[in-house]
PDB file of C-alpha atoms in Angstrom:
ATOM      1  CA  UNK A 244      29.120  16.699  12.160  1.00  0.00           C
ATOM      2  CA  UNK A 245      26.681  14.658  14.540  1.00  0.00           C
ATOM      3  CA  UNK A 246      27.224  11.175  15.054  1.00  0.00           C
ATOM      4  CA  UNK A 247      24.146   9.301  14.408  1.00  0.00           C
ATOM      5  CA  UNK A 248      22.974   8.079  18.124  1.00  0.00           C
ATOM      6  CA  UNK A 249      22.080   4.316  18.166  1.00  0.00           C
ATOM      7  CA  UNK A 250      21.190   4.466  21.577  1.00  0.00           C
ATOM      8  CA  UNK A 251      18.598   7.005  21.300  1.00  0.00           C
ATOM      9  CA  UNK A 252      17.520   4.934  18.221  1.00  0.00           C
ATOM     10  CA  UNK A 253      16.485   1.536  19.726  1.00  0.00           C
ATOM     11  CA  UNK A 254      15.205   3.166  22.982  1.00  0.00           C
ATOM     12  CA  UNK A 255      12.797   5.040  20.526  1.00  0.00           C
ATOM     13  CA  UNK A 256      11.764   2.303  18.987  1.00  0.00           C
ATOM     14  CA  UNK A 257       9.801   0.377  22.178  1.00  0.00           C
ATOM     15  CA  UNK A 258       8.158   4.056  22.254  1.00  0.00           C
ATOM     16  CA  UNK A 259       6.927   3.490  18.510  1.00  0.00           C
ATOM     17  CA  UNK A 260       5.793  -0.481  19.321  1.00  0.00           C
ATOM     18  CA  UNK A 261       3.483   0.808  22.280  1.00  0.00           C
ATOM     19  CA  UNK A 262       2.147   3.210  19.788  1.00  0.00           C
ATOM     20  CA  UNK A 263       1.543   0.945  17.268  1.00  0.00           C
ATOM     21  CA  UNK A 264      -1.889  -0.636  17.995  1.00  0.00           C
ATOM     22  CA  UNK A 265      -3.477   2.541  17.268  1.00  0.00           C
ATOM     23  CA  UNK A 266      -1.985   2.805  14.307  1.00  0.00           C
ATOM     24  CA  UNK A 267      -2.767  -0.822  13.495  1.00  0.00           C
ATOM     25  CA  UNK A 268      -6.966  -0.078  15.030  1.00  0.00           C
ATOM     26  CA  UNK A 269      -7.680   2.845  12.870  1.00  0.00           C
ATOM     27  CA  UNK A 270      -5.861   0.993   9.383  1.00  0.00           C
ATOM     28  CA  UNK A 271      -7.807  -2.482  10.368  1.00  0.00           C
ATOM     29  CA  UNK A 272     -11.340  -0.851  11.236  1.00  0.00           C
ATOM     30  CA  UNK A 273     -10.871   2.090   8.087  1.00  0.00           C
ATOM     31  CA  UNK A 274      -9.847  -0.485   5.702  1.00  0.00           C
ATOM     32  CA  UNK A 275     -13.234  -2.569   6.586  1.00  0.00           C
ATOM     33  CA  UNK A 276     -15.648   0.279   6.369  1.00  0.00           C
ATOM     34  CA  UNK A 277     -13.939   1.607   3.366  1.00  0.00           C
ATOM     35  CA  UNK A 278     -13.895  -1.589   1.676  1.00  0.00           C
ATOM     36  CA  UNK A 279     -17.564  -2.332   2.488  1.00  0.00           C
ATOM     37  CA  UNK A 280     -18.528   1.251   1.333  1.00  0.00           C
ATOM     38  CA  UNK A 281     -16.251   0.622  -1.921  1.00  0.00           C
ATOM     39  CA  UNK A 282     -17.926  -2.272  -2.668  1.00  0.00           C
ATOM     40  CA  UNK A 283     -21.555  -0.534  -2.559  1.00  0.00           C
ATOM     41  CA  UNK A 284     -20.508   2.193  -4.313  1.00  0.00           C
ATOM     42  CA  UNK A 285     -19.347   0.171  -7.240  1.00  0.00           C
ATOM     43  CA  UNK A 286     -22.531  -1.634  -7.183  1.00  0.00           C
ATOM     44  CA  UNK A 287     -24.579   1.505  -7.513  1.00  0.00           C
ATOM     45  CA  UNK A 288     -22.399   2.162 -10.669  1.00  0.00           C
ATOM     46  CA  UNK A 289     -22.568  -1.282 -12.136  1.00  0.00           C
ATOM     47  CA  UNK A 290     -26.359  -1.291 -11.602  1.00  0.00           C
ATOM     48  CA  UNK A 291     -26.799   1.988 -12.468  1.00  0.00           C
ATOM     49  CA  UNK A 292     -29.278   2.592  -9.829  1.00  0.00           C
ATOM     50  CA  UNK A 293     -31.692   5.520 -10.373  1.00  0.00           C
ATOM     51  CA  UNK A 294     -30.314   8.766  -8.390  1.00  0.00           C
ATOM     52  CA  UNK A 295     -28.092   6.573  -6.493  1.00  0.00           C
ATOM     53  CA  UNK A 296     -25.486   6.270  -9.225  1.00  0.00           C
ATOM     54  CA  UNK A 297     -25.155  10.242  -9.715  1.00  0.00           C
ATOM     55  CA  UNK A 298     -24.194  10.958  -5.792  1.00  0.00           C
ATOM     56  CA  UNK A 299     -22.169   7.830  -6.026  1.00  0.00           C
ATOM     57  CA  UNK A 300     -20.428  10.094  -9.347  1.00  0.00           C
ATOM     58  CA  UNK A 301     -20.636  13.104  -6.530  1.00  0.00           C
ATOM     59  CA  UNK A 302     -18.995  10.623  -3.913  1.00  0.00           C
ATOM     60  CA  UNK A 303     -15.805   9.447  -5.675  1.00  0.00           C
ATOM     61  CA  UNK A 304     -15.384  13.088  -7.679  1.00  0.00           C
ATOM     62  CA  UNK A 305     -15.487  15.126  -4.017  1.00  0.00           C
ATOM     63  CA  UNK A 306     -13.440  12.437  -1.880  1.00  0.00           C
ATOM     64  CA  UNK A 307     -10.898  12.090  -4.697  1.00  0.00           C
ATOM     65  CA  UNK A 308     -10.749  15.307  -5.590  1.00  0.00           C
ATOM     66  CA  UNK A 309      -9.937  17.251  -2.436  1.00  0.00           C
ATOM     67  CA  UNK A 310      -6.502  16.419  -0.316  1.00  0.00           C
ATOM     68  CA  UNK A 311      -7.368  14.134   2.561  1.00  0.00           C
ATOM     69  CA  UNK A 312      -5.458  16.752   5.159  1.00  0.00           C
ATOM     70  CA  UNK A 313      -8.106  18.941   4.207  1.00  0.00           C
ATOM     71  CA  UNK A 314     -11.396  16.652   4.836  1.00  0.00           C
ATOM     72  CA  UNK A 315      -9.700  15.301   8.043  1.00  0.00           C
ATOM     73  CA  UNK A 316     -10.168  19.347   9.064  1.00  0.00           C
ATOM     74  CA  UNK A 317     -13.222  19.310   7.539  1.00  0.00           C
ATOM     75  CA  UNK A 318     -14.870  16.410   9.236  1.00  0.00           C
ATOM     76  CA  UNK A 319     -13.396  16.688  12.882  1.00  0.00           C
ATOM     77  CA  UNK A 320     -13.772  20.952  12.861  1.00  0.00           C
ATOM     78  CA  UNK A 321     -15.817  22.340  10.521  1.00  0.00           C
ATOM     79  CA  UNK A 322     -19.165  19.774  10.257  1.00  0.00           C
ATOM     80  CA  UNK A 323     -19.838  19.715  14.083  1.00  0.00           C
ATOM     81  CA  UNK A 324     -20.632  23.489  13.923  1.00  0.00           C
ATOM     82  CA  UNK A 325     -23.401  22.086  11.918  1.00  0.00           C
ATOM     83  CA  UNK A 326     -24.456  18.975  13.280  1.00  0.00           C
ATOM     84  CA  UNK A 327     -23.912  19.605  17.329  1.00  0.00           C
ATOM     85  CA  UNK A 328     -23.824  15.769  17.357  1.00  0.00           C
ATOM     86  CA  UNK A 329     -20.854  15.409  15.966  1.00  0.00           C
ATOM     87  CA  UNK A 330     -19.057  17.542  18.499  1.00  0.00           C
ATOM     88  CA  UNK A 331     -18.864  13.638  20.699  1.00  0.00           C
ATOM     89  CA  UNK A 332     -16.732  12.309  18.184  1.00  0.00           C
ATOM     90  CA  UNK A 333     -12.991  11.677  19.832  1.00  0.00           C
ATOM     91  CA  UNK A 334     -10.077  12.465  17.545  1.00  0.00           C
ATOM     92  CA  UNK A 335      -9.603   8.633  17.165  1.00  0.00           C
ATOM     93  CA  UNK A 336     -12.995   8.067  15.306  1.00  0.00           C
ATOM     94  CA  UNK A 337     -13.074  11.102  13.057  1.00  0.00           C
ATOM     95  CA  UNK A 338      -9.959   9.549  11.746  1.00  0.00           C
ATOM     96  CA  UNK A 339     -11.017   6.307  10.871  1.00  0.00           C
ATOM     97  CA  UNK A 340     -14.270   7.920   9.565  1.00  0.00           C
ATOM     98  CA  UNK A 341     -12.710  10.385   7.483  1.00  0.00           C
ATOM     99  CA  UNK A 342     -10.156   7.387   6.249  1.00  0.00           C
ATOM    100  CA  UNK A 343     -12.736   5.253   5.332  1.00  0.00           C
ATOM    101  CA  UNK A 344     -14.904   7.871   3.446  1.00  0.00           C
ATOM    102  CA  UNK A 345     -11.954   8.734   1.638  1.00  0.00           C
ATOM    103  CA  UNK A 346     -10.659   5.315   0.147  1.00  0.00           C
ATOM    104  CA  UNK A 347     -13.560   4.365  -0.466  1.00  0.00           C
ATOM    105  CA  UNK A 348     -13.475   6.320  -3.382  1.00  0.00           C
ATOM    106  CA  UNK A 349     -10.841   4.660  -4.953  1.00  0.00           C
ATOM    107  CA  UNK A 350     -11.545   0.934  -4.052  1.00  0.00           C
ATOM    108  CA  UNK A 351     -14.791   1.911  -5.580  1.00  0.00           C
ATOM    109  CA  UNK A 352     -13.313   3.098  -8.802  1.00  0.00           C
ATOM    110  CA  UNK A 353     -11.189  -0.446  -8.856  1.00  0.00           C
ATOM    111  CA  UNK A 354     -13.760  -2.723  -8.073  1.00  0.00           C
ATOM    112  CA  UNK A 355     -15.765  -1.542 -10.930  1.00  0.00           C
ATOM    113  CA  UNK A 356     -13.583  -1.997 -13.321  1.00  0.00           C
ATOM    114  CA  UNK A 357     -12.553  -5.348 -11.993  1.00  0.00           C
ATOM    115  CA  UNK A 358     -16.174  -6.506 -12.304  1.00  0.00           C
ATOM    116  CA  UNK A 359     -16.516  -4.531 -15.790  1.00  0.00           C
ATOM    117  CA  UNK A 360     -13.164  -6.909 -16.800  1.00  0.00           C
ATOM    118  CA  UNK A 361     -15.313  -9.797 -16.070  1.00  0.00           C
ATOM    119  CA  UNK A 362     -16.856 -11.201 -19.439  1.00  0.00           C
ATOM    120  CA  UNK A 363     -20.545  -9.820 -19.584  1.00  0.00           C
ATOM    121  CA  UNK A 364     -21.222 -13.196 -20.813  1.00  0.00           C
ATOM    122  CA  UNK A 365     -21.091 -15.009 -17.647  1.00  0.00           C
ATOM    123  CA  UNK A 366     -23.875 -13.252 -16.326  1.00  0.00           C
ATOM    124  CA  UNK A 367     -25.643 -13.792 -18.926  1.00  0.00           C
ATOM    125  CA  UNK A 368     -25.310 -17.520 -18.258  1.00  0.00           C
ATOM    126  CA  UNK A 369     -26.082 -16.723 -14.551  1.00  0.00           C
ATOM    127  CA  UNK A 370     -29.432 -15.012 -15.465  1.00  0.00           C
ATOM    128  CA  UNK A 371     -30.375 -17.620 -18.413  1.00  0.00           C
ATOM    129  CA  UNK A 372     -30.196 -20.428 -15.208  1.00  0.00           C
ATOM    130  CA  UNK A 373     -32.867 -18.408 -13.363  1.00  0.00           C
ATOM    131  CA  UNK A 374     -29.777 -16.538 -10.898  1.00  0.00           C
ATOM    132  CA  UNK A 375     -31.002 -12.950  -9.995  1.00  0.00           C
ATOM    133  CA  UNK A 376     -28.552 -10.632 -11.164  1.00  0.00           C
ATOM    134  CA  UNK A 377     -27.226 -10.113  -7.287  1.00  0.00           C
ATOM    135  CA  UNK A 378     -27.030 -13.270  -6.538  1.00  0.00           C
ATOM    136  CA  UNK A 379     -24.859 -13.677  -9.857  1.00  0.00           C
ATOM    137  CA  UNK A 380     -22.789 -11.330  -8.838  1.00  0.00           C
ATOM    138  CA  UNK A 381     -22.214 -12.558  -4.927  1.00  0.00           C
ATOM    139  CA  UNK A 382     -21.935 -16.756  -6.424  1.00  0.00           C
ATOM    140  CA  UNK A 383     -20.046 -15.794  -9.780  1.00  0.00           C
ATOM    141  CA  UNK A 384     -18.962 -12.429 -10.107  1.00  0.00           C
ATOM    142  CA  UNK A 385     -17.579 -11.113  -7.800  1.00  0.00           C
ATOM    143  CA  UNK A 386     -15.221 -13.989  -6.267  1.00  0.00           C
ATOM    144  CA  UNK A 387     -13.575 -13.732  -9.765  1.00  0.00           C
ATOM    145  CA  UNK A 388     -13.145  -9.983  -9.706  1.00  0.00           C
ATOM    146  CA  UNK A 389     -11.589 -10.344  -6.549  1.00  0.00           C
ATOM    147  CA  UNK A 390      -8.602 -12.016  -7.688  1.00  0.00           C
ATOM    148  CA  UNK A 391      -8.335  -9.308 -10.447  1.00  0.00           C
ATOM    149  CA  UNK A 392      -9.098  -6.436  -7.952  1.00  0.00           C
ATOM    150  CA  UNK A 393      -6.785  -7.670  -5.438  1.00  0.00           C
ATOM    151  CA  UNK A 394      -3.744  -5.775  -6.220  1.00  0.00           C
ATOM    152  CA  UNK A 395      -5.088  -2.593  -6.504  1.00  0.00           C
ATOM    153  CA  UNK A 396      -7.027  -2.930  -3.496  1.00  0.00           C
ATOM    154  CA  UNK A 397      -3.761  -3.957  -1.638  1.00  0.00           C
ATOM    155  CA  UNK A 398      -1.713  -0.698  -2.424  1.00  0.00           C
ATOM    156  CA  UNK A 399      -4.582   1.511  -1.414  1.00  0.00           C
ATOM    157  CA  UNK A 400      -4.712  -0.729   1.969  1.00  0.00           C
ATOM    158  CA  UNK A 401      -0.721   0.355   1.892  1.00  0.00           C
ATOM    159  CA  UNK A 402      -1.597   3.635   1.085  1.00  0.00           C
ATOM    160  CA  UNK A 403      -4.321   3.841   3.916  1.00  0.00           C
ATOM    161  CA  UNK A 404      -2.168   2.586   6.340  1.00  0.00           C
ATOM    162  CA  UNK A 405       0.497   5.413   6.033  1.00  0.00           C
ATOM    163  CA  UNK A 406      -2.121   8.085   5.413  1.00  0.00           C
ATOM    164  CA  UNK A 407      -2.801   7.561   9.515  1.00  0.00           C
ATOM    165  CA  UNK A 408       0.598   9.115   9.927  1.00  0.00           C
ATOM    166  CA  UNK A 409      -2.141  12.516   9.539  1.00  0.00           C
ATOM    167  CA  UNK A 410      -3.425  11.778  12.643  1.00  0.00           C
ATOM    168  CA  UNK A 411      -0.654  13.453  15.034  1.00  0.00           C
ATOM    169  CA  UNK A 412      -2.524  17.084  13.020  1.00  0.00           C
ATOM    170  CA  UNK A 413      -5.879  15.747  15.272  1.00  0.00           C
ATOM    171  CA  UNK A 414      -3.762  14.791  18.336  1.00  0.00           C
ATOM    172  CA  UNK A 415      -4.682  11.334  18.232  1.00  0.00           C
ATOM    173  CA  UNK A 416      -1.227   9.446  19.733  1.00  0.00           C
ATOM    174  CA  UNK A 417      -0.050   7.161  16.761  1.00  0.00           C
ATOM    175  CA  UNK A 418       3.731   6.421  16.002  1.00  0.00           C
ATOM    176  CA  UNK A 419       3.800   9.320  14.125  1.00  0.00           C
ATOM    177  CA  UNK A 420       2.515  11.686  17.030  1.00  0.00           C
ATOM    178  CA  UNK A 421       5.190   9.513  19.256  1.00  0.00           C
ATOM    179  CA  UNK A 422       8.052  10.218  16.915  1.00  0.00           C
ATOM    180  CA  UNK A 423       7.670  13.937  16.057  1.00  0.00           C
ATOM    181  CA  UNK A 424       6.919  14.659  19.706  1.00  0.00           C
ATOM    182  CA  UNK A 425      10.768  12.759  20.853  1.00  0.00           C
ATOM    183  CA  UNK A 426      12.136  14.601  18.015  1.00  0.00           C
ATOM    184  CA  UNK A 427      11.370  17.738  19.356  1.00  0.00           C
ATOM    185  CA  UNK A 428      12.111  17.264  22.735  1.00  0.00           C
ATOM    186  CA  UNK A 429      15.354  15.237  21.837  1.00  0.00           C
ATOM    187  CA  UNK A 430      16.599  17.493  18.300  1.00  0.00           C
ATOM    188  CA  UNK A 431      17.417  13.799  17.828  1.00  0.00           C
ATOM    189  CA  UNK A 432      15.189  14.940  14.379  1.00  0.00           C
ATOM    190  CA  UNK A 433      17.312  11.520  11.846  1.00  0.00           C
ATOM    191  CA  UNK A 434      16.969   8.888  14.475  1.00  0.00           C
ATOM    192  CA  UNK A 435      13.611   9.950  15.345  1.00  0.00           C
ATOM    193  CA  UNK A 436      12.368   9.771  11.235  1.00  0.00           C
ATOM    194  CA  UNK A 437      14.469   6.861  10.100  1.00  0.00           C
ATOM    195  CA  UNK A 438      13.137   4.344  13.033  1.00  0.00           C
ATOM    196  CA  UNK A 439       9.750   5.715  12.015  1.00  0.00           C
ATOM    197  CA  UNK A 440      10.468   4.750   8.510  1.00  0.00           C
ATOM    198  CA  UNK A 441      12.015   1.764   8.953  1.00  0.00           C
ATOM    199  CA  UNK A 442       8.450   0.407  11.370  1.00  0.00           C
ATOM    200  CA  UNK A 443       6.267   1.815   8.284  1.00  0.00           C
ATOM    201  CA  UNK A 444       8.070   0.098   5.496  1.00  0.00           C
ATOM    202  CA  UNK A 445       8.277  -3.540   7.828  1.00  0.00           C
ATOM    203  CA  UNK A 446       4.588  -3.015   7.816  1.00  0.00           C
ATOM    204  CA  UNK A 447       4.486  -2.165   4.500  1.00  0.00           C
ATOM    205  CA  UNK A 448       6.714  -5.446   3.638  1.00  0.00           C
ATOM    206  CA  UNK A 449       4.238  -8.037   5.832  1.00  0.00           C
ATOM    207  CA  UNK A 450       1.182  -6.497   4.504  1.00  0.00           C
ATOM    208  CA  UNK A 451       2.824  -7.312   0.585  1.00  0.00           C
ATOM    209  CA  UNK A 452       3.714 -10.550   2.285  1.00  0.00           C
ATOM    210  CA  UNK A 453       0.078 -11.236   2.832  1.00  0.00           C
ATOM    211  CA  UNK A 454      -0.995  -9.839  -0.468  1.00  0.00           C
ATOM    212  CA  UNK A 455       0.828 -12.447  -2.368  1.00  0.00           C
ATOM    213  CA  UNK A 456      -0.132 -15.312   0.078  1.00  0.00           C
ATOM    214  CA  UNK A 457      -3.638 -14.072  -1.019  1.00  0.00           C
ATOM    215  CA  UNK A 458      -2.937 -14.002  -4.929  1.00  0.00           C
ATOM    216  CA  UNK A 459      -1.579 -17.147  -4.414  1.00  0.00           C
ATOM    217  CA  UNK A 460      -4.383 -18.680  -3.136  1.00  0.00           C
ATOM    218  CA  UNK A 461      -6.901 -17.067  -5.480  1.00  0.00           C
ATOM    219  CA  UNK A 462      -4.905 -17.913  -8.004  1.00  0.00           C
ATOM    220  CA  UNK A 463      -5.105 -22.060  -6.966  1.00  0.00           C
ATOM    221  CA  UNK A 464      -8.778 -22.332  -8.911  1.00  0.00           C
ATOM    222  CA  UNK A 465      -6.417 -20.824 -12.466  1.00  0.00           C
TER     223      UNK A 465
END
């Protein structure tokens, strides 16, 4: 039986840290544009918007209903032999594109029904005080459905985070990429996957360190 090797361990693990910002770049800037894009999406749906709120129906059915392996393929081989453009985009950015576009989908589907879970009655009050129904929902709405939205929002942030760990199948050079490629070259395969684990889940543990922080805070005004 092989003795687990420490010292291959924590001289891995400075090769995962100098990894990590790219790791860290396409979570941060996916999480943003997904969120954003959520956020419109929902809209459409709450508004009902004429034509917009059937692709938005299109949107969330496609994005959630196809693995995300398969639209990372999708988006980085198979749509630039249709839109030459697209050839340009690096590895990095089809990533974080195809990321965002997926999530989306789901933080769409839970800020809806956090908004829906606030009482239809308040704006009602908002319009009867001469508030267009946007503004309503930027001043009133929305800040409360935050609070309610917040932990479901959270674990797909979590979930988004370790969904970059698809990246290495692009070549992009996250901790995951750094990890399987000293596993092969080492056959060092457990030290190689636990120290990868072990940097995901402190991530995992600061970013549920923030999210209560947050709830906290939100929760100051109740």
């Amino acid at each position: 039986m092989t003795e687990f090797d420490f010292s291959f361990a924590m001289g891995l693990l400075p090769q995962l840290l100098d990894a990590l910002p790219t790791t860290l770049g396409m979570t941060l800037l996916a999480t943003v544009l997904a969120l954003g894009l959520g956020l419109c999406l929902a809209l459409s749906q709450i508004f009902d918007v004429k034509g917009l709120s059937r692709f938005t129906d299109f949107y969330i059915s496609f994005f959630r209903g196809t693995p995300l392996l398969v639209q990372l393929f999708l988006f980085y081989y198979g749509l630039p032999q249709i839109f030459p453009a697209m050839t340009s985009i690096s590895a990095f950015e089809a990533v974080t594109l195809a990321l965002a576009l997926h999530f989306a989908s789901y933080m769409a589907e839970i800020i809806r029904a956090a908004i829906l879970g606030i009482d239809r009655s308040q704006m009602e009050a908002c319009l009867s005080v001469g508030m267009d129904r946007l503004t309503a929902m930027r001043r009133i709405i929305l800040p409360q459905a935050s609070r309610i939205a917040l932990p479901g929002l959270m674990n797909s942030f979590i979930d988004l985070l370790k969904s970059t760990s698809l990246a290495f199948t692009l070549g992009v050079t996250e901790i995951m990429s750094r990890a399987q490629l000293e596993a092969a070259s080492s056959f060092n395969f457990l030290e190689s996957y636990l120290v990868l684990a072990l940097v995901y889940w402190m991530l995992v543990i600061i970013m549920t360190w923030v999210q209560k922080l947050t709830e906290r805070r939100l929760g100051e005004a109740y």
